[in-house]
Coordinates of N, CA, C and O in Angstrom, one line a residue:
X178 N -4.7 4.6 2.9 CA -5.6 5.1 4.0 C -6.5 4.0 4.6 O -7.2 4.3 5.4
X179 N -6.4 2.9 4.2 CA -6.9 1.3 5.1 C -5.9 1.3 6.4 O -4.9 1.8 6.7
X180 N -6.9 0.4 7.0 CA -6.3 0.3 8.5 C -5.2 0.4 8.5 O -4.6 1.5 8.8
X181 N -4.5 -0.5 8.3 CA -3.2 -0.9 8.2 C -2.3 0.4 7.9 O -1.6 0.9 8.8
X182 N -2.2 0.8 6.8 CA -1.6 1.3 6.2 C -1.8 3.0 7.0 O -0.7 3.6 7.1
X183 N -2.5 3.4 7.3 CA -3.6 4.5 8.4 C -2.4 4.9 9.8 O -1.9 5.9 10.4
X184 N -2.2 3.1 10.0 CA -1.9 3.2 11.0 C -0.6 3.5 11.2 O -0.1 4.1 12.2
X185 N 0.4 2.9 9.7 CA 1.4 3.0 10.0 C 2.0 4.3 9.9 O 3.0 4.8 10.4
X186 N 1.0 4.8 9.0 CA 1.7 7.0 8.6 C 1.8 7.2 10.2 O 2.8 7.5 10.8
X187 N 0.4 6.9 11.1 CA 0.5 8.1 12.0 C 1.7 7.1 13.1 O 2.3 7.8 13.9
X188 N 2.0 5.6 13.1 CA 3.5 5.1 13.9 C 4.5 6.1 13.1 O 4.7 7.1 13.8
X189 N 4.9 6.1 12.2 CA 6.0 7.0 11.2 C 6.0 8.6 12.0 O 7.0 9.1 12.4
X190 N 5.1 9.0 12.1 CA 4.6 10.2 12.7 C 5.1 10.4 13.9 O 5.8 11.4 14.3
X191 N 4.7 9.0 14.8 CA 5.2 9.3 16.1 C 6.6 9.0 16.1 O 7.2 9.6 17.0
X192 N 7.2 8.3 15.3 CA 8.8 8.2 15.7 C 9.0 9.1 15.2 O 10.0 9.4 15.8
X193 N 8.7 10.3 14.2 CA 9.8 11.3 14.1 C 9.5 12.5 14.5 O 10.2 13.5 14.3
X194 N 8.0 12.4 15.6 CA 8.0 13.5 16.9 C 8.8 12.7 18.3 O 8.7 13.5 19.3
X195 N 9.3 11.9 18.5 CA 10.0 11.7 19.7 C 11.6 10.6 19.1 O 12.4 9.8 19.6
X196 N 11.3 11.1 17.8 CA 12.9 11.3 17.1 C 13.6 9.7 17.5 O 14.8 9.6 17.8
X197 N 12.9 8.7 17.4 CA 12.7 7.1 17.3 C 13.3 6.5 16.3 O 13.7 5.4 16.4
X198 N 13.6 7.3 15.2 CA 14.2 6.5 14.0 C 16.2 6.7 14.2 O 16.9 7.7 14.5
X199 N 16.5 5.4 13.9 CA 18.2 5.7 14.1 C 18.7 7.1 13.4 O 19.4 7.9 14.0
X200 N 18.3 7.3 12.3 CA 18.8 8.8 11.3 C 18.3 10.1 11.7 O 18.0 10.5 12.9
X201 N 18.3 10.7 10.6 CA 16.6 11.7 10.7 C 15.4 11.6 10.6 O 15.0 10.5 10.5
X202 N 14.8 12.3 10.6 CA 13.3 11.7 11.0 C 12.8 11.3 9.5 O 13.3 12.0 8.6
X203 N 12.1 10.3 9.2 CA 12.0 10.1 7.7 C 10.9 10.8 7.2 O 10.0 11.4 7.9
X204 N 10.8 10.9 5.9 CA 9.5 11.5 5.1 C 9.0 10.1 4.0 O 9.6 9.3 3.4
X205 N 7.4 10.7 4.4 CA 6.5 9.5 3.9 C 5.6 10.5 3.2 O 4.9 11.5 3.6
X206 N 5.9 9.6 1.8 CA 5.2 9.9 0.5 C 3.3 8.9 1.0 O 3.2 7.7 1.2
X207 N 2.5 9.6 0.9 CA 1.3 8.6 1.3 C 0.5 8.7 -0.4 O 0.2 9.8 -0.9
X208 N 0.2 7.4 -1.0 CA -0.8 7.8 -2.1 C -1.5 6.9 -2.1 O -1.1 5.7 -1.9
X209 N -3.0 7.5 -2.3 CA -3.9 7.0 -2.2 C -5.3 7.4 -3.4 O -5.4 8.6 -3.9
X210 N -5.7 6.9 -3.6 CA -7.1 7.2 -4.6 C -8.6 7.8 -4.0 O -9.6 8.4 -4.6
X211 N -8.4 7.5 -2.9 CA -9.7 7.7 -2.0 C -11.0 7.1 -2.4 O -12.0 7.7 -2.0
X212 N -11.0 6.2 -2.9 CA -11.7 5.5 -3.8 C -13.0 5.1 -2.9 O -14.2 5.5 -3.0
X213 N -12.5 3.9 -1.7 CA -13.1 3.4 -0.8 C -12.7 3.8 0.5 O -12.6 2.8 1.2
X214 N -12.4 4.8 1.1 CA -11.4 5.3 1.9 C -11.9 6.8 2.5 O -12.2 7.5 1.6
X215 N -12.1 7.3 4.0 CA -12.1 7.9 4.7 C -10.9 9.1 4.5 O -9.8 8.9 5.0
X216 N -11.3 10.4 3.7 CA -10.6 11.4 3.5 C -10.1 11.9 5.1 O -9.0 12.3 5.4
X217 N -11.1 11.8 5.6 CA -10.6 12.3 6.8 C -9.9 11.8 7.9 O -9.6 12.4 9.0
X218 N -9.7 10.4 7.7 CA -9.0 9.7 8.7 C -7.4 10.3 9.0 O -6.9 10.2 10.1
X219 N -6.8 10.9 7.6 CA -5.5 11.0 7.9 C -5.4 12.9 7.7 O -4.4 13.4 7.3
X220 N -6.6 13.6 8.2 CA -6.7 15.0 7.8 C -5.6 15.6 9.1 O -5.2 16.8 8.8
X221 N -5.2 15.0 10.4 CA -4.2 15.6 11.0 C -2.9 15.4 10.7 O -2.1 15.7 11.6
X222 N -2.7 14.9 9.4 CA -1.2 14.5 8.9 C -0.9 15.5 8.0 O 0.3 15.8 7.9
X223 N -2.1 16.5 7.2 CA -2.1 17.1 6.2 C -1.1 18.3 6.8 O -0.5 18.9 5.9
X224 N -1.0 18.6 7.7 CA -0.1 19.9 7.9 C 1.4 19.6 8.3 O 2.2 20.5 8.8
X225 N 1.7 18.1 7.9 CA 3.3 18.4 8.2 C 4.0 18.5 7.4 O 3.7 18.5 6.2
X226 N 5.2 18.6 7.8 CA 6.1 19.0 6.7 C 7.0 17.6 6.5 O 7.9 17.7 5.6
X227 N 6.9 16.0 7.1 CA 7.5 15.3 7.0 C 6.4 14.1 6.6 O 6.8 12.9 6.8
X228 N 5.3 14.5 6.2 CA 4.3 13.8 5.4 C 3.8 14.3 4.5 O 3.3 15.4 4.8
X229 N 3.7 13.7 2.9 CA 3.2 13.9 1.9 C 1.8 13.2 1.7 O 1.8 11.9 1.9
X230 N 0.6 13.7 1.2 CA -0.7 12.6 1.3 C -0.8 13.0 -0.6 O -1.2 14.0 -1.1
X231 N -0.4 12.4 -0.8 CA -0.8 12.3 -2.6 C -2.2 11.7 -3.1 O -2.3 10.5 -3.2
X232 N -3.1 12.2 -3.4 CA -4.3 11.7 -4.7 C -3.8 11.0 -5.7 O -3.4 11.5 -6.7
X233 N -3.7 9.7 -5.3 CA -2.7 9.2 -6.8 C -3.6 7.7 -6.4 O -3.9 7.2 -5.3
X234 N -3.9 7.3 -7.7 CA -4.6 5.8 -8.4 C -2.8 5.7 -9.2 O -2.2 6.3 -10.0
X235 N -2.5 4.1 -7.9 CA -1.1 3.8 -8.3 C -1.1 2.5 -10.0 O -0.1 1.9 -10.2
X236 N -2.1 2.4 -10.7 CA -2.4 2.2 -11.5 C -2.0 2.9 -12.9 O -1.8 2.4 -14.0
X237 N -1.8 4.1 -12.5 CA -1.6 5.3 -13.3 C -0.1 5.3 -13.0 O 0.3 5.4 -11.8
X238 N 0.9 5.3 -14.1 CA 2.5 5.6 -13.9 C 2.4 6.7 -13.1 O 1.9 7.8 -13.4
X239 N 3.0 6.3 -11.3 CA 3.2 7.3 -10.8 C 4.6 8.1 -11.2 O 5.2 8.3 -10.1
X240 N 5.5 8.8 -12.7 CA 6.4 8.5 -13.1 C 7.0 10.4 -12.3 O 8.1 11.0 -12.5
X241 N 6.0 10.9 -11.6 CA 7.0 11.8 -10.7 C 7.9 11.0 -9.8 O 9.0 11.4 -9.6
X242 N 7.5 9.9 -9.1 CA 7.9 9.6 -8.1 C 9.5 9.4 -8.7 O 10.4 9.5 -7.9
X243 N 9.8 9.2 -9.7 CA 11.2 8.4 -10.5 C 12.4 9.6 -9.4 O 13.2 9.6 -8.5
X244 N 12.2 10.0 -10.0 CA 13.0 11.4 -9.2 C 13.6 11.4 -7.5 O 14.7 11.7 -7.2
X245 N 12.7 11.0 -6.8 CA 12.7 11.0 -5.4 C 14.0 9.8 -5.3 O 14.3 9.0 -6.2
X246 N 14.5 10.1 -4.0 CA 15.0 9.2 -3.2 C 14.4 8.6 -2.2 O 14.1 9.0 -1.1
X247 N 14.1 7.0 -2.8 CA 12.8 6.6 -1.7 C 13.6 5.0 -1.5 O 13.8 4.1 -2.3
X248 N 13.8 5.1 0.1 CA 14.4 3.5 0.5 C 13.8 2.6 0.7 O 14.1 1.6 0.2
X249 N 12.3 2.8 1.4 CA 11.5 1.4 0.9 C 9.5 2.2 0.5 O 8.9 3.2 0.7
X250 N 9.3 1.1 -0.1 CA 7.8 1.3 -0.3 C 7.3 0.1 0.0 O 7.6 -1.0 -0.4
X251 N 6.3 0.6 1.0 CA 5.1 -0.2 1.9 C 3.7 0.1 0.7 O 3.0 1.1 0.5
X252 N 3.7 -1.2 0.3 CA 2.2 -1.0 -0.4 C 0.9 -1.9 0.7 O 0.7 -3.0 1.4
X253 N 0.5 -1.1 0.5 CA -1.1 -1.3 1.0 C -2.5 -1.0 0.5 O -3.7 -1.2 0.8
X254 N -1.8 -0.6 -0.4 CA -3.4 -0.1 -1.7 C -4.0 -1.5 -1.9 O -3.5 -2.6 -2.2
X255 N -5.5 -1.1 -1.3 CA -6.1 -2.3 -2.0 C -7.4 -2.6 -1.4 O -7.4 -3.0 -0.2
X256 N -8.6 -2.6 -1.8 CA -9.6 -2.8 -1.0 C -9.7 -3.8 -0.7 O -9.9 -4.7 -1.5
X257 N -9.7 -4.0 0.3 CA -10.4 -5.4 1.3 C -11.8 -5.9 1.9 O -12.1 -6.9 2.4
X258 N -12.7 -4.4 1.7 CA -13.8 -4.6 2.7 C -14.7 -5.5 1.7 O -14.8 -5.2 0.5
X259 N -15.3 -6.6 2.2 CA -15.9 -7.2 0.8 C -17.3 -6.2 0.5 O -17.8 -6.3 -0.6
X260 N -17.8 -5.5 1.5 CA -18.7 -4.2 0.9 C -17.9 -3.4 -0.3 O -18.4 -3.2 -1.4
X261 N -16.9 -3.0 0.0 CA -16.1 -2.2 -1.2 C -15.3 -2.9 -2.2 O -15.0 -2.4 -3.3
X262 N -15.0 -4.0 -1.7 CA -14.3 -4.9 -3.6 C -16.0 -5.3 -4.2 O -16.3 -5.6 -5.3
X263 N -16.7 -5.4 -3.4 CA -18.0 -5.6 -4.3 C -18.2 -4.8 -5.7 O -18.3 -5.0 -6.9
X264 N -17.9 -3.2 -4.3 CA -18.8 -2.3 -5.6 C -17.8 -2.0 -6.4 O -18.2 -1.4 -7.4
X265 N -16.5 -2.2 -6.4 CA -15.5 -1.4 -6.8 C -14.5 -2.8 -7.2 O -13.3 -2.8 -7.1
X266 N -15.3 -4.1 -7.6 CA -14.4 -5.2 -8.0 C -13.4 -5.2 -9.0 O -12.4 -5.8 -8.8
X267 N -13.7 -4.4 -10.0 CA -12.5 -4.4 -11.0 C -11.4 -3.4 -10.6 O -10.3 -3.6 -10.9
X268 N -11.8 -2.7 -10.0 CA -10.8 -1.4 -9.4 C -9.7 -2.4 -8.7 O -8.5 -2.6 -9.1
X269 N -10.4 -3.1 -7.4 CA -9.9 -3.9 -6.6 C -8.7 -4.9 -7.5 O -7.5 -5.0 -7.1
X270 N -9.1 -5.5 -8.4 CA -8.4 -6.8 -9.1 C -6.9 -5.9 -9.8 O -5.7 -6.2 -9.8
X271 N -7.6 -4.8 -10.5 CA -6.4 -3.7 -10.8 C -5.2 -3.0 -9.9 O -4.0 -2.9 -10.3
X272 N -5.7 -2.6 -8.7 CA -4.7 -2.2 -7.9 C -4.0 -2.9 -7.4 O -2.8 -2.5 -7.2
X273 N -4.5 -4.1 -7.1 CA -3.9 -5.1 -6.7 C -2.5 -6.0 -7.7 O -1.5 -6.5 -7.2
X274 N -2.9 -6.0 -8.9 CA -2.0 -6.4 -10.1 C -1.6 -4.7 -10.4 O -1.0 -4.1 -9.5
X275 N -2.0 -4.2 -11.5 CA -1.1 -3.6 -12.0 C -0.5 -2.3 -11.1 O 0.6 -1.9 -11.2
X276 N -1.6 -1.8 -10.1 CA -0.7 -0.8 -8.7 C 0.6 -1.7 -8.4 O 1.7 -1.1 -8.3
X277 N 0.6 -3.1 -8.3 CA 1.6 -3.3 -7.4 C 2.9 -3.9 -8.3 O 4.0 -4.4 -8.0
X278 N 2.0 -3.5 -9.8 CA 3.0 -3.8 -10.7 C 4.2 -2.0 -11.1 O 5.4 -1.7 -11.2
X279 N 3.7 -1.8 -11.1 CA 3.8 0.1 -11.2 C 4.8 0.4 -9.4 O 5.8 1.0 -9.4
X280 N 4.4 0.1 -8.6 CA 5.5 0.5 -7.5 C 6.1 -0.3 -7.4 O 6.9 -0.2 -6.4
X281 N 6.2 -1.2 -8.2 CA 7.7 -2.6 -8.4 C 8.4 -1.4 -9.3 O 9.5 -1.5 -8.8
X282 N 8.5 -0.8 -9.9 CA 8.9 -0.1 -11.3 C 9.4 1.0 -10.4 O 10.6 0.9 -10.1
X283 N 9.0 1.9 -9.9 CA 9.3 2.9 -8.7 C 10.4 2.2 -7.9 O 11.5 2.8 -7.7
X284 N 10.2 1.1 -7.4 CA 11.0 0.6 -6.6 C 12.5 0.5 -7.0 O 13.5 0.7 -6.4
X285 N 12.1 -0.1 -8.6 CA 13.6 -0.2 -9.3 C 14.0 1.3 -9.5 O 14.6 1.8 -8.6
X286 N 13.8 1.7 -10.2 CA 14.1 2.8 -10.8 C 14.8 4.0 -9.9 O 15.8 4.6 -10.2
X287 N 14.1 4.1 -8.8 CA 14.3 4.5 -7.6 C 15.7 4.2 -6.6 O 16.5 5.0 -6.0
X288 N 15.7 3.0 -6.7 CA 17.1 2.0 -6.2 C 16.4 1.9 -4.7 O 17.3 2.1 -3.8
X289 N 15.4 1.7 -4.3 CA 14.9 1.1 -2.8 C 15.3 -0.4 -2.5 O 15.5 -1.3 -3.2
X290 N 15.4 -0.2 -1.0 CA 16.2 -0.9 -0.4 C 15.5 -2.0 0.0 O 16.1 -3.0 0.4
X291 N 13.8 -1.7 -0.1 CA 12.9 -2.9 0.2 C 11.7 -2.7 -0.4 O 11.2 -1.8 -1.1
X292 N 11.3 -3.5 -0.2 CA 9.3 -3.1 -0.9 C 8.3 -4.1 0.2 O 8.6 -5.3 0.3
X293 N 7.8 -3.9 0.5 CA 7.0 -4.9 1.0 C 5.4 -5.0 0.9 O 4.6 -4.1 1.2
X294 N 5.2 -6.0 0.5 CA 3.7 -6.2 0.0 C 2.7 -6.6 1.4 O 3.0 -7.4 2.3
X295 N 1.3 -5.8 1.5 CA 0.6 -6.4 2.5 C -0.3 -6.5 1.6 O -0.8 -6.0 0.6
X296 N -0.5 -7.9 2.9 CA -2.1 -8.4 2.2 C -2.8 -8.6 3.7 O -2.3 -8.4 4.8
X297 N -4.2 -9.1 3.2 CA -4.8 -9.8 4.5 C -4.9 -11.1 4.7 O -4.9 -11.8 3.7
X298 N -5.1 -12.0 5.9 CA -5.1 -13.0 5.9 C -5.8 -14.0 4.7 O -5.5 -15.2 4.5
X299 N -6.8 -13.3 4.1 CA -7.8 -13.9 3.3 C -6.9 -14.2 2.0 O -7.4 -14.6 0.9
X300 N -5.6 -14.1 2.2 CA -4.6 -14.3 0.7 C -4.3 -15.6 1.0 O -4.4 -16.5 0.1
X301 N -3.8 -16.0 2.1 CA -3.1 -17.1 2.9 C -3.8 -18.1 3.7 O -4.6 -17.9 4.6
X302 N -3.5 -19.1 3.3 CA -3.6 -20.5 4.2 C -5.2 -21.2 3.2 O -5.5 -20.9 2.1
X303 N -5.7 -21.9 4.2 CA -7.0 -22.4 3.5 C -8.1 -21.7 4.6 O -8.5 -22.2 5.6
X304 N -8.6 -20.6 4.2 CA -9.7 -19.7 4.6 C -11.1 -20.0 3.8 O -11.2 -20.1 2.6
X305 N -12.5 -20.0 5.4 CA -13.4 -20.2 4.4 C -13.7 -18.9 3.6 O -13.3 -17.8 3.9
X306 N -14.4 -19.5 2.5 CA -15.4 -18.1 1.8 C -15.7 -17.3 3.0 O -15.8 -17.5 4.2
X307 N -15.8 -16.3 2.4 CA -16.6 -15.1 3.3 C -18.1 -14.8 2.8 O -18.5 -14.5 1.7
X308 N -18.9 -15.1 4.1 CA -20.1 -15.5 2.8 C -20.8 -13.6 2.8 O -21.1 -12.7 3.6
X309 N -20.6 -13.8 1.5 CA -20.7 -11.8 0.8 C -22.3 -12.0 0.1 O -22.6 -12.9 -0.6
X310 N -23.2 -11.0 0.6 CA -24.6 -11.2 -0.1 C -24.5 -11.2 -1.4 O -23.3 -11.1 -1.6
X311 N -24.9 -11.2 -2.4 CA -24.8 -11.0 -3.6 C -23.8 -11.4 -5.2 O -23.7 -11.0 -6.4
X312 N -23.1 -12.3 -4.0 CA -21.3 -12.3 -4.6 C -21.7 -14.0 -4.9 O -21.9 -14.8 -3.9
X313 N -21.9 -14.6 -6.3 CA -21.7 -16.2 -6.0 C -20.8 -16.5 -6.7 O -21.0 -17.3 -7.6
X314 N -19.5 -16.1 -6.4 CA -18.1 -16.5 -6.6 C -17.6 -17.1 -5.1 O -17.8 -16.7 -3.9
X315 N -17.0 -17.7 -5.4 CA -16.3 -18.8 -4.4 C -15.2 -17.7 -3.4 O -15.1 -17.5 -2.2
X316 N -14.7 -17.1 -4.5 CA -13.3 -16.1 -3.9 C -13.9 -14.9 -3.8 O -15.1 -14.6 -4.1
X317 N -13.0 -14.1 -3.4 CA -13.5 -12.5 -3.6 C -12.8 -11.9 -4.6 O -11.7 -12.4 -5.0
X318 N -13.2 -10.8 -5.3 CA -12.3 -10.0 -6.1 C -10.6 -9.5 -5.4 O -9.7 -9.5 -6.1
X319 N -10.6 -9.3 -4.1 CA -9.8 -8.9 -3.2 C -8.5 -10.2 -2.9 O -7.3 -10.0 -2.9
X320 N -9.1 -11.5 -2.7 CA -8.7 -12.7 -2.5 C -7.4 -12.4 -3.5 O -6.3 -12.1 -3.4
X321 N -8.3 -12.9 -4.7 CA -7.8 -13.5 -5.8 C -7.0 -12.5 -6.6 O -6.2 -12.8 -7.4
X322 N -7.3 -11.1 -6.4 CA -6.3 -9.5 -6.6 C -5.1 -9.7 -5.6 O -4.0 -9.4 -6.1
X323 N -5.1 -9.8 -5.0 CA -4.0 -9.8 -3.7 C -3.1 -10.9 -4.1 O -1.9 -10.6 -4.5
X324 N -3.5 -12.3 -4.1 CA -2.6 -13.2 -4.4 C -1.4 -13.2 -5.7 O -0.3 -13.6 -5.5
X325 N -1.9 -13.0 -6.5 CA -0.9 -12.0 -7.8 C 0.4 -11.1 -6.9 O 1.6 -11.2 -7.0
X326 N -0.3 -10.5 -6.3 CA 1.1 -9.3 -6.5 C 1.7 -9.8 -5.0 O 2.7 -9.1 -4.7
X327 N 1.5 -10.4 -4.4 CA 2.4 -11.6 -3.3 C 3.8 -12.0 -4.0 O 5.0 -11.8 -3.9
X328 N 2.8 -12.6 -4.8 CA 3.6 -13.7 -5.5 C 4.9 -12.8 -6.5 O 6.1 -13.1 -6.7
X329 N 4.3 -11.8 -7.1 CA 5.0 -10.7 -8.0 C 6.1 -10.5 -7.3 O 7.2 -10.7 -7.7
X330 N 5.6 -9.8 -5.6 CA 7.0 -8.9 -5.1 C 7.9 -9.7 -4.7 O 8.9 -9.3 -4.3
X331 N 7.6 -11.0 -4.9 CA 8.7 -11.8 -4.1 C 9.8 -12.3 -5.0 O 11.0 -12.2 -4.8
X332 N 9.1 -12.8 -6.2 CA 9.8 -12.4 -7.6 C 10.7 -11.5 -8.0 O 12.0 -11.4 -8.1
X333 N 9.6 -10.6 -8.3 CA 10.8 -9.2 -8.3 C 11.8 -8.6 -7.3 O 12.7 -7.8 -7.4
X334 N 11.1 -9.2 -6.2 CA 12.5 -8.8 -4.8 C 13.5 -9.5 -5.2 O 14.5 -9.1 -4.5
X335 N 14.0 -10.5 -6.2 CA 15.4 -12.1 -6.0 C 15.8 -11.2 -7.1 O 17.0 -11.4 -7.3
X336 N 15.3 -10.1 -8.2 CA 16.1 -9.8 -8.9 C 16.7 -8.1 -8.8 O 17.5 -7.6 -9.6
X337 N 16.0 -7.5 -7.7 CA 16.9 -6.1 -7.5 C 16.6 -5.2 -6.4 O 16.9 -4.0 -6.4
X338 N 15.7 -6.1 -5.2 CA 15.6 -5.4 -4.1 C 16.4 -6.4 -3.0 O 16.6 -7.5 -3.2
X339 N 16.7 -5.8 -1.7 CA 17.6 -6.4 -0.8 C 16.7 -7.0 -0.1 O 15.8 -6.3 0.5
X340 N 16.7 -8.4 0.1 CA 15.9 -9.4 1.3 C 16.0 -8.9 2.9 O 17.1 -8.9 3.5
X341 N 14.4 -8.3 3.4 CA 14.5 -8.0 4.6 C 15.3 -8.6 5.5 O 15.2 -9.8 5.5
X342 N 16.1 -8.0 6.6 CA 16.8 -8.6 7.5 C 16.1 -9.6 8.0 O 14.9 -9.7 8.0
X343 N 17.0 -10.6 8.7 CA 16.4 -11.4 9.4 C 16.5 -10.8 11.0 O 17.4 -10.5 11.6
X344 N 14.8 -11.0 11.3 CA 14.3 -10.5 12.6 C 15.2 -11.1 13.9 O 14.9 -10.8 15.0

């Protein structure tokens, strides 16, 4: 339910109201914890029938998901705002590792065809500090959470997920 991820249910949305996707229209599992997150940002999604919004801390074996037939998972769980990995730093370092360790496990288990990890720029390149009031750590909880499970999916993509097409 972060930008990013916000944005992409309601794109998913619009391609399978003006029927954009090569197949059928797809269905998207959405979970989220609502931790740091705007319940009502995605409250016009709640009535369809080709979107699911799940209460789920992907931290926790999501082990219904085993069952589903799911081709790829877009993770986006993850606080970024440094107001909210402040308050919620350990949460942040967690979802970031073991959430994105738990929908690698889904992913297998599942037999999905991709996974892909987002982060924010603040994972990559040489970025300054963000200067955060009260924070006198160099990195952020968010920074240094995120860079782990980069690194994880790309790993675990060479041993049982299919490398995205080339663009």
């Amino acid at each position: 339910n972060g930008l990013i991820g916000a944005y992409l249910m309601d794109l998913l949305a619009f391609m399978n109201d003006h029927q954009l996707t090569s197949d059928a229209p797809c269905e998207v599992i959405g979970l989220d914890n609502f931790v740091a997150s705007d319940t009502e940002r995605l409250v016009h999604l709640r009535s369809r029938k080709d979107i699911w919004l799940v209460d789920q801390d992907i931290t926790k074996s999501p082990s219904w998901l085993f069952s589903k037939k799911i081709d790829w998972i877009v993770n986006a769980a993850s606080v970024a705002s440094p107001i909210q990995y402040q308050k919620h730093g350990l949460k942040t370092l967690m979802t970031n590792i073991m959430g994105t360790a738990k929908m690698l496990e889904v992913a297998e288990i599942c037999g999905a065809k991709g996974f892909l990890q987002m982060s924010s720029s603040e994972v990559y390149g040489n970025n300054p500090p963000i200067p955060t009031p009260g924070e006198p750590r160099t990195w952020s909880q968010y920074g240094q959470g995120a860079a782990a499970p980069t690194g994880g999916s790309h790993a675990s993509g060479s041993f049982y997920l299919d490398p995205l097409p080339d663009a």
